[in-house]
Short mmCIF file of C-alpha atoms in Angstrom, two decimals:
data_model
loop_
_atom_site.label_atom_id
_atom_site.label_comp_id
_atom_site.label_asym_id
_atom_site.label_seq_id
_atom_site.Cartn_x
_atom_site.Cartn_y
_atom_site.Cartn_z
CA UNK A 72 0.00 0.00 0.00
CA UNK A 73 1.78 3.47 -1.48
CA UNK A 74 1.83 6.45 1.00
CA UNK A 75 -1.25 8.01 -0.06
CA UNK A 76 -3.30 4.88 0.20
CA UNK A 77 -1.84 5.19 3.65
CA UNK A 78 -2.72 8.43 4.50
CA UNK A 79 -6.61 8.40 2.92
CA UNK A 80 -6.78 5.26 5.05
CA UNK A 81 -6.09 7.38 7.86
CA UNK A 82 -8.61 9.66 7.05
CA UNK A 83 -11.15 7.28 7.18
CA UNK A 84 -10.36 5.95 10.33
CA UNK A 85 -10.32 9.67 11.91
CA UNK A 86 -13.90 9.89 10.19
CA UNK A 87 -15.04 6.86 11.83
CA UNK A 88 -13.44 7.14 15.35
CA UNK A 89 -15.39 10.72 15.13
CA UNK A 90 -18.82 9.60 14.08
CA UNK A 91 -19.18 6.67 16.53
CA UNK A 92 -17.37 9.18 19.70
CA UNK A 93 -20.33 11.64 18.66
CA UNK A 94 -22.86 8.52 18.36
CA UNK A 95 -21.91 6.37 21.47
CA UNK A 96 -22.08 10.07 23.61
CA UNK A 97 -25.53 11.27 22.21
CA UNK A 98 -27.43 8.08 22.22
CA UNK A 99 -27.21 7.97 26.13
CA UNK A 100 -26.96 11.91 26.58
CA UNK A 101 -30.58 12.26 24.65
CA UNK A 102 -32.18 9.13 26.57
CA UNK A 103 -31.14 10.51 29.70
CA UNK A 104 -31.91 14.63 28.92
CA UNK A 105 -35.60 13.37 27.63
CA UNK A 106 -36.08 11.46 30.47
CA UNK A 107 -35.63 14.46 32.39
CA UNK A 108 -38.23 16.25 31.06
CA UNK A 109 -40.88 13.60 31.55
CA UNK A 110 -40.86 11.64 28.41
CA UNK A 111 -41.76 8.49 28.51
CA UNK A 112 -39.54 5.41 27.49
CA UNK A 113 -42.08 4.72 24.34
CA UNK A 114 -41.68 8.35 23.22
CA UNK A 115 -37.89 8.39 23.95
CA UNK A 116 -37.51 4.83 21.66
CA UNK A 117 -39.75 6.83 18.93
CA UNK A 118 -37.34 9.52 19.08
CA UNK A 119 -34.23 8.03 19.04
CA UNK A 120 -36.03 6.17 15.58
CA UNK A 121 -35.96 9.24 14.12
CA UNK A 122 -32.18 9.53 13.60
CA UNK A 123 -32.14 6.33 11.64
CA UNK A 124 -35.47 6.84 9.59
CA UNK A 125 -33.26 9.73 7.93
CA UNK A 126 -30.23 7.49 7.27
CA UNK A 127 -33.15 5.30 5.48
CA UNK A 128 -34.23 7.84 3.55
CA UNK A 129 -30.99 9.04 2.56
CA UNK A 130 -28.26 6.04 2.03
CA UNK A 131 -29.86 5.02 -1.50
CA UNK A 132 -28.49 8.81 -2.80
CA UNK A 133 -24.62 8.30 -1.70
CA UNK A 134 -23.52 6.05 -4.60
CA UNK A 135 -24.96 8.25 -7.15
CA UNK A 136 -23.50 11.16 -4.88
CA UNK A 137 -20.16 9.05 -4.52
CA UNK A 138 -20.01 8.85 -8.37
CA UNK A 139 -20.81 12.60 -9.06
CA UNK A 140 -18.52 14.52 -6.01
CA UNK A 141 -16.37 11.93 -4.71
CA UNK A 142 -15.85 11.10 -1.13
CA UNK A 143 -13.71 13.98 0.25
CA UNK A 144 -16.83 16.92 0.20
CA UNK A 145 -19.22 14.70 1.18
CA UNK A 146 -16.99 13.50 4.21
CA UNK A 147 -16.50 17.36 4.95
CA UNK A 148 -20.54 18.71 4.80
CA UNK A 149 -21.27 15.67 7.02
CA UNK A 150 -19.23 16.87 9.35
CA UNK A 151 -20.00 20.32 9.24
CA UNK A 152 -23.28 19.53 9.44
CA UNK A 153 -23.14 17.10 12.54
CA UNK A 154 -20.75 19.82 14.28
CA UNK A 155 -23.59 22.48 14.06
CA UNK A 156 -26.74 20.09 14.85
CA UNK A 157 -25.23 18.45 17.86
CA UNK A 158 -24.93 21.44 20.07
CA UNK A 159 -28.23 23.13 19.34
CA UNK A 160 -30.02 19.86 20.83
CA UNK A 161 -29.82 21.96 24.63
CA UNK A 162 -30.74 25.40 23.07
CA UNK A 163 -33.93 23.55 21.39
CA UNK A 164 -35.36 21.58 25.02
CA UNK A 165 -38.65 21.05 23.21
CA UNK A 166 -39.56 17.23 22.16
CA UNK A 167 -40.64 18.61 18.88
CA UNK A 168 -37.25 20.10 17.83
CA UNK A 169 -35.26 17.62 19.11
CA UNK A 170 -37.35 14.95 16.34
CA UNK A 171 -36.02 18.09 13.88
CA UNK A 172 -32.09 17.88 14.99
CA UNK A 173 -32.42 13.99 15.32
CA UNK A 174 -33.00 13.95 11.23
CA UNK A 175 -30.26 16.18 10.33
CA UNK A 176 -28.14 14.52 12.52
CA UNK A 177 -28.72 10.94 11.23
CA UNK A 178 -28.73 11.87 7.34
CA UNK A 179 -24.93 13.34 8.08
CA UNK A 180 -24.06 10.30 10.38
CA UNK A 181 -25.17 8.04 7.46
CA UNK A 182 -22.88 9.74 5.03
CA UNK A 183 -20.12 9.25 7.10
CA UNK A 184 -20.80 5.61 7.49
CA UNK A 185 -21.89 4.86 3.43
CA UNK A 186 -18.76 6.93 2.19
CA UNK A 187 -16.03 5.80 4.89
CA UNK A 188 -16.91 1.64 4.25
CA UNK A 189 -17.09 2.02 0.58
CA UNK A 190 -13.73 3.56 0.61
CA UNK A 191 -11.74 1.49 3.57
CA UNK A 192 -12.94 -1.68 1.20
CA UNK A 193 -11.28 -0.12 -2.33
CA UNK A 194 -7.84 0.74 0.05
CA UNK A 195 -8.08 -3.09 1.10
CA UNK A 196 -6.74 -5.72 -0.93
CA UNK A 197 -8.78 -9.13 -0.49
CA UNK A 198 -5.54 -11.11 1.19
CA UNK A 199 -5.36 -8.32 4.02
CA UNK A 200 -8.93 -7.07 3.93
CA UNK A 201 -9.44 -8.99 7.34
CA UNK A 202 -6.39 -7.09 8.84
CA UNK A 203 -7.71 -4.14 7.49
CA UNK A 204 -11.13 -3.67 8.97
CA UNK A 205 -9.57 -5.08 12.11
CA UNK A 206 -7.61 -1.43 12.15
CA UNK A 207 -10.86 0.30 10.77
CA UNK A 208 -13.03 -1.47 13.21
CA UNK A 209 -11.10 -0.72 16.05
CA UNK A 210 -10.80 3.45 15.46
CA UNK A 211 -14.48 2.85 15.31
CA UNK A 212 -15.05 1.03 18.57
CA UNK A 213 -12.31 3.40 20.32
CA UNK A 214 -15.18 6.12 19.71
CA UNK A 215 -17.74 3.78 20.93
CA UNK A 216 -16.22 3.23 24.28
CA UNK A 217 -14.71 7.16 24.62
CA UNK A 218 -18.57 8.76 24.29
CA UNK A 219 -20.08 6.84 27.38
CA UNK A 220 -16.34 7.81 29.21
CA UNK A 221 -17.01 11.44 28.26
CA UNK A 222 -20.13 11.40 30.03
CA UNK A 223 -18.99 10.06 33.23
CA UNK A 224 -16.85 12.67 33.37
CA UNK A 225 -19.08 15.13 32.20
CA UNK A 226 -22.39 13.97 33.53
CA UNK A 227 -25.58 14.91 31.29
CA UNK A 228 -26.73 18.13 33.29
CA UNK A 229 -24.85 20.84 31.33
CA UNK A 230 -24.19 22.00 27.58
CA UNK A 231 -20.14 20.34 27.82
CA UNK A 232 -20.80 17.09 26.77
CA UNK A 233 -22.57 19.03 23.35
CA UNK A 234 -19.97 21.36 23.01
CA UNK A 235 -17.17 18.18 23.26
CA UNK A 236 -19.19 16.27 20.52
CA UNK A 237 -19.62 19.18 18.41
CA UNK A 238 -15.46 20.45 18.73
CA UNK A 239 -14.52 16.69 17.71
CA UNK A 240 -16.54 16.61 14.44
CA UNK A 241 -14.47 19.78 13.77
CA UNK A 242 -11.36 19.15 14.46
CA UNK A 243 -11.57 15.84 12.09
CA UNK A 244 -12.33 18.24 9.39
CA UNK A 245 -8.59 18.60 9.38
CA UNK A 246 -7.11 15.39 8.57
CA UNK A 247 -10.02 14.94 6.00
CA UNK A 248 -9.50 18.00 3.97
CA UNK A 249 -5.98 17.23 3.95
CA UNK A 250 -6.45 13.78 2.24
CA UNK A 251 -5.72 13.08 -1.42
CA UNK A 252 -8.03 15.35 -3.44
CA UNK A 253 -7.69 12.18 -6.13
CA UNK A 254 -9.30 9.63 -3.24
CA UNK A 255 -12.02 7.58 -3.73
CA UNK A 256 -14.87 8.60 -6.43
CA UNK A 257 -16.47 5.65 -7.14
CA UNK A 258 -16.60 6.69 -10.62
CA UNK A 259 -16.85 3.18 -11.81
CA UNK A 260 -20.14 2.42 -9.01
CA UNK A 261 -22.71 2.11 -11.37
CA UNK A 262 -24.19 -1.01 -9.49
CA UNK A 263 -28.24 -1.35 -9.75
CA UNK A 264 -30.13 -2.82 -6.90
CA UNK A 265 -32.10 -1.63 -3.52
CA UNK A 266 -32.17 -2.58 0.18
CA UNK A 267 -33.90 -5.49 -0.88
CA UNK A 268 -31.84 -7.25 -3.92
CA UNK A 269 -28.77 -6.95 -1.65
CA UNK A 270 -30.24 -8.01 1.20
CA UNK A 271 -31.24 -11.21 -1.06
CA UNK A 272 -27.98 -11.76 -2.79
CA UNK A 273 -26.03 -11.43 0.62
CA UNK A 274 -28.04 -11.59 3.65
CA UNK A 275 -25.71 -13.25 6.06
CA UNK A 276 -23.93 -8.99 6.30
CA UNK A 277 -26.78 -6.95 6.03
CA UNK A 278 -28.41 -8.84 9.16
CA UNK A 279 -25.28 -9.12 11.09
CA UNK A 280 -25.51 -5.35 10.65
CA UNK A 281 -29.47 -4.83 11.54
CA UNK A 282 -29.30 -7.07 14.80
CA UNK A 283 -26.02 -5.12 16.34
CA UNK A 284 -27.02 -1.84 15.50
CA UNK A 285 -30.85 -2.21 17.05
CA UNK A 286 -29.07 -4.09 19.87
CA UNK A 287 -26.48 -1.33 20.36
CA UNK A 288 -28.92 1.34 20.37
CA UNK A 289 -31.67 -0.07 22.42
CA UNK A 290 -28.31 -0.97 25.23
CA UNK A 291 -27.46 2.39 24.98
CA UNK A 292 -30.62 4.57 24.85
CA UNK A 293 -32.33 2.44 27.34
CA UNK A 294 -29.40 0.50 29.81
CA UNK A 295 -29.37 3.74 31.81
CA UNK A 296 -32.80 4.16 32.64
CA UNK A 297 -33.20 0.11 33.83
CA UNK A 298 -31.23 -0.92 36.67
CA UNK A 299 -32.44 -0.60 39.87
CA UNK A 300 -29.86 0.52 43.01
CA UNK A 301 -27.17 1.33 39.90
CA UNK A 302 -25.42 4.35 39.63
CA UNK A 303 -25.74 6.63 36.65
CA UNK A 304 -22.18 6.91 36.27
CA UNK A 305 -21.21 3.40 36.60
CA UNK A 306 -23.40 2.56 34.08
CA UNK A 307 -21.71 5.12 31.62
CA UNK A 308 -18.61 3.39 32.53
CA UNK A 309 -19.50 0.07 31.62
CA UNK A 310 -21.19 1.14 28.07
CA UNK A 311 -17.52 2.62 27.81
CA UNK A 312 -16.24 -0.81 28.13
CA UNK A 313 -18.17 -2.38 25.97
CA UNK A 314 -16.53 0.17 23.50
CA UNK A 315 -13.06 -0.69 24.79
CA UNK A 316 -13.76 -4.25 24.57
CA UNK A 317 -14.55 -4.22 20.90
CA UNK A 318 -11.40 -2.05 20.45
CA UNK A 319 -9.43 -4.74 21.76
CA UNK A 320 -10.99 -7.12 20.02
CA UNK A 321 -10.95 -5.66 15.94
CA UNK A 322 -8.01 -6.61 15.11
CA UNK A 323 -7.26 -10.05 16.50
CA UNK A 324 -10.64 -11.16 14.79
CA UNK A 325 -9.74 -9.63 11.18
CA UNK A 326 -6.48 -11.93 11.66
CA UNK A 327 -8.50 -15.03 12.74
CA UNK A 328 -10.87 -14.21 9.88
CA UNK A 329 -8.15 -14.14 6.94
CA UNK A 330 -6.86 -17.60 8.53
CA UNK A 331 -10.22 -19.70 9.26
CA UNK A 332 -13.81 -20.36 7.80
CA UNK A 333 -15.66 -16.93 8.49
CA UNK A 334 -19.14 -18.26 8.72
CA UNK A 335 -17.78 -20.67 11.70
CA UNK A 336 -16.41 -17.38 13.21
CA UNK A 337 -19.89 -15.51 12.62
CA UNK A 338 -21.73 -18.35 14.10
CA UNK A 339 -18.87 -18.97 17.09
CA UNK A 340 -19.10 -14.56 17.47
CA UNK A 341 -23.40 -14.40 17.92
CA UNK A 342 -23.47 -17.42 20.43
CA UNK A 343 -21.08 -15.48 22.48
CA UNK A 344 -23.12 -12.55 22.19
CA UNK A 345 -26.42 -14.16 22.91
CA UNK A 346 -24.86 -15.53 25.98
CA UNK A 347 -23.38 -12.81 27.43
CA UNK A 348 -26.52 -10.97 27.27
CA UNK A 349 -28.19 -13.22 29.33
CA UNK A 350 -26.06 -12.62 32.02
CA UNK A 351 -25.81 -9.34 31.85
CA UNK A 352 -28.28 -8.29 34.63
CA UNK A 353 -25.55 -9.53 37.14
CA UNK A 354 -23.35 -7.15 36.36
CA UNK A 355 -24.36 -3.90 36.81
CA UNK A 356 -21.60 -2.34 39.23
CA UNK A 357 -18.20 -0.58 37.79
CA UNK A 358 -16.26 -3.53 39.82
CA UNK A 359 -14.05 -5.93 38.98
CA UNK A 360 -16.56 -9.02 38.08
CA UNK A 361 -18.51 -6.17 35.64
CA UNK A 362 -15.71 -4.81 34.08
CA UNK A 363 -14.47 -8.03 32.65
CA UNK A 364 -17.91 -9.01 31.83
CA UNK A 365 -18.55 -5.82 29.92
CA UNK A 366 -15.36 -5.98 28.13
CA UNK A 367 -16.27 -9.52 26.74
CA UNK A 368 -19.74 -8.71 25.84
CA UNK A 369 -18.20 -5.23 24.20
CA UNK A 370 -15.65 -7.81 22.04
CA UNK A 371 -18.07 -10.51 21.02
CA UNK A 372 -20.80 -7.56 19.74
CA UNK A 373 -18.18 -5.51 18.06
CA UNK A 374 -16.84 -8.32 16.39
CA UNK A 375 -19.85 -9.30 14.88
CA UNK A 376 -19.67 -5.84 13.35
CA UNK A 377 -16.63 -6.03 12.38
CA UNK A 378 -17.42 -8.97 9.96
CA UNK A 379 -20.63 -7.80 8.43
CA UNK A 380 -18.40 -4.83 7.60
CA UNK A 381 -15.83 -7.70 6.03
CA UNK A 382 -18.45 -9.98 4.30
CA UNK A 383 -19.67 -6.39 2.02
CA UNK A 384 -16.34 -6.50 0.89
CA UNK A 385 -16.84 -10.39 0.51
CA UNK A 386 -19.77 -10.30 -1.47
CA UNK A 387 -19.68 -7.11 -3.41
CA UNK A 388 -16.91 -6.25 -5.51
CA UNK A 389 -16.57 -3.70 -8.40
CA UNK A 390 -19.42 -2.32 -9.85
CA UNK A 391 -21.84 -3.97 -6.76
CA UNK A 392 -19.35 -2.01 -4.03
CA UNK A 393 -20.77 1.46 -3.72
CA UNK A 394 -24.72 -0.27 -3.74
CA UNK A 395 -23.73 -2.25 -0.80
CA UNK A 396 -22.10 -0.06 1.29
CA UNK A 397 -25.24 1.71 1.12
CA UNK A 398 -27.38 -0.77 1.48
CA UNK A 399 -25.30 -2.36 4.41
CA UNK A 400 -25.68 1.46 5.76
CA UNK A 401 -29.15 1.35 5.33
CA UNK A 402 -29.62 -2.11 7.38
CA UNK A 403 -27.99 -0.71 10.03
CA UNK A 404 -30.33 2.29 9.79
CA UNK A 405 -33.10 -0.23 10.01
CA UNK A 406 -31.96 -1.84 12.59
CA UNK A 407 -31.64 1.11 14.41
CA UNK A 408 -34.81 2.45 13.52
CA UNK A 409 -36.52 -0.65 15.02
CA UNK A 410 -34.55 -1.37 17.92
CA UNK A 411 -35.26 2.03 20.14
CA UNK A 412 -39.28 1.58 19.48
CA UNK A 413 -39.04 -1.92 20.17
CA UNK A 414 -37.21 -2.07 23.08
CA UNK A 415 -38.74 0.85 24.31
CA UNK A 416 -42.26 -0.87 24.26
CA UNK A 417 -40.99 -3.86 26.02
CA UNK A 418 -39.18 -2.21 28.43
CA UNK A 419 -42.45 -0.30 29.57
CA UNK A 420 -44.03 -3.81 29.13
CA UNK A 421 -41.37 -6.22 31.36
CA UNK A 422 -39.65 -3.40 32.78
CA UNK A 423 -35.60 -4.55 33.61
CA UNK A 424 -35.81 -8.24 32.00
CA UNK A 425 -37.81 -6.32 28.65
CA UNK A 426 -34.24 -5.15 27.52
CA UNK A 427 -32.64 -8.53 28.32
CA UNK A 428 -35.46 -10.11 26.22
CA UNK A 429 -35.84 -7.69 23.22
CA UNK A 430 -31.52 -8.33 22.78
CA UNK A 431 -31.79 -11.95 22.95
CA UNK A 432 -34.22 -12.22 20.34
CA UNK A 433 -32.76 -10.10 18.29
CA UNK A 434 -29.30 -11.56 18.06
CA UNK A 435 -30.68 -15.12 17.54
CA UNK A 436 -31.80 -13.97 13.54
CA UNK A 437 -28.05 -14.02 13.15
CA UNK A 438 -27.62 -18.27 12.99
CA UNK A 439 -30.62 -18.99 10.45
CA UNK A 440 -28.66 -16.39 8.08
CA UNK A 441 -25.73 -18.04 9.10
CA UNK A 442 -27.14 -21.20 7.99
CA UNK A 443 -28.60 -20.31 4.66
CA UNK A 444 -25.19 -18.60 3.34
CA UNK A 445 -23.60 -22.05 4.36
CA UNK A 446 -26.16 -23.42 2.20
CA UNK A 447 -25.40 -21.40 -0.66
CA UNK A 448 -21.97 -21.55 -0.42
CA UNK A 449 -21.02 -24.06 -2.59
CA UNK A 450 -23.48 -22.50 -5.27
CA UNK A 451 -22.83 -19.96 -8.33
CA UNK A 452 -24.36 -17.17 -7.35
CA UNK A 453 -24.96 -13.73 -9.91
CA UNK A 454 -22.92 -10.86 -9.27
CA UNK A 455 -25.58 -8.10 -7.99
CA UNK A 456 -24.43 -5.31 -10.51
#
């Protein structure tokens, strides 16, 4: 890989590490803030929905966008734009504006996701590309664990934690604007297919990448507002290390995943996941016994992650590549715009086991998609382009 390879690859890793820093800080921030004015834990889920519906609505544009402007000004408006948003959430305290600032903040966080996948998976080379999102994947979890940190050290009460979020999406302007002006166009993207032909011709990603990002955001938004006798700040320390536990995790799975069958992995990843959140409840307190629990659950989850992100690359090469990043973009958008609702209803429904239950049924759709991409594996299958 020449230098400038190296140094765009860079660039998208500061993108990423930014995004999911902002992300992992606001999803709890906004829970807790609404639930300080009174709304209830339906109405907070329906909110939080919001965010995603706009990532919906917007990830079919980017590979048409990708083609037209390239990925360098589309990587710099999103940031602009989610540097602006993010601190007018405390000068806007009204329910209503807050549904507002949730949509412009999710259409600019999908950009950053849609544009910084579809161009870590051109800069990786297929006998690496395991290695690779390890390094990606990491950066990104490094921002998931650092948001709920912020906040302990913050708390939730003031503008700071706004200010912090917004200051970081600028300053990542920096190392963007300074990347290769020639980077990543997607010129050649000029793939045909929705949400749904992708999701059919590679399933096995795009629901890896529904289940952890409904699970992530239903933890985050709602893990807070559950426990009973648990402190508000130990609980932002353990969503930390769930962050720091997927950090540590990245890249030893992208090596294991270049060496061994991936599916195995995948499979081997979600029953790791769906037991650790059954245990979960036990380990509520910022000692010892839930630190390493937390750090666990925070590597199986993020590994999962980390190889739907893989298994685009897998599946869609060329033409296909642009279509389904945004369509793997989308899913998680989906995901995310199902989970918050969801959990939120069952959480008012079976109060502190309703989270437990709404994450272990989502993580089980993981093994029958598991199982039909074994299936098909030994198959000829039609390159979606």
């Amino acid at each position: 890989m020449g230098h400038s390879k190296r140094f765009n690859l860079a660039c998208v890793i500061a993108a990423m590490f930014v995004v999911n820093m902002v992300y992992s800080l606001s999803l709890p921030l906004l829970a807790v803030r609404l639930d300080a004015m009174g709304i209830t834990e339906t109405v907070i889920g329906l909110n939080t929905a919001v965010q995603p519906l706009a990532g919906v609505l917007v990830a079919p544009f980017f590979p048409a966008l990708l083609s037209r402007f390239g990925a360098k000004p589309i990587l710099i408006t999103a940031l602009i734009l989610l540097g602006v948003v993010f601190p007018l959430f405390p000068v806007m305290e009204s329910l209503s504006g807050w549904f507002v600032l949730r949509a412009f903040a999710g259409a600019a966080a999908c950009a950053l996701w849609v544009v910084s996948e579809a161009w870590i998976h051109d800069l990786a080379e297929d006998h690496s590309r395991g290695r690779v999102i390890g390094i990606y994947a990491t950066a990104g979890s490094a921002g998931l664990a650092i948001g709920p940190l912020i906040l302990a050290l913050t708390g939730t009460a003031t503008i700071e934690p706004f200010l912090i979020g917004a200051g970081l999406c600028l300053i990542c302007l920096i190392p963007v604007m300074l990347a290769d002006g020639g980077s990543y166009s997607v010129e050649k993207s000029k793939g045909k297919g929705g949400l749904i032909a992708c999701l059919l011709f590679a399933p096995l990603p795009m629901v890896i990448n529904l289940v952890m990002s409904a699970s992530y955001e239903a933890t985050h938004a709602f893990l807070p507002l559950v426990p009973a006798g648990a402190g508000e700040k130990d609980i932002f320390l353990l969503l930390g290390l769930l962050g720091v536990g997927g950090m540590l995790s990245q890249y030893p799975m992208g090596w294991l995943a270049d060496r061994m069958n991936r599916l195995a992995l995948v499979a081997g990843l979600a029953l790791g996941e769906f037991l650790m959140i059954l245990g979960y409840q036990h380990f509520l307190t910022a000692e010892p016994a839930g630190i390493i629990y937390f750090l666990f659950w925070g590597a199986a989850g993020s590994a999962l992650y980390g190889m739907g992100v893989l298994l685009v690359g897998h599946f869609f090469k060329g033409h296909a590549l642009a279509v389904g990043s945004a369509a793997f973009s989308a899913m998680y958008n989906v995901g995310v715009l199902v989970g918050p609702s969801t959990a939120g209803v069952m959480v008012d429904v079976w109060q502190g086991d309703g989270l437990m239950l709404y994450l272990a049924g989502a993580v089980i759709l993981i093994f029958p998609a598991t199982a039909w991409t074994a299936m098909r594996a030994g198959r000829a299958t039609e390159k979606l382009v």
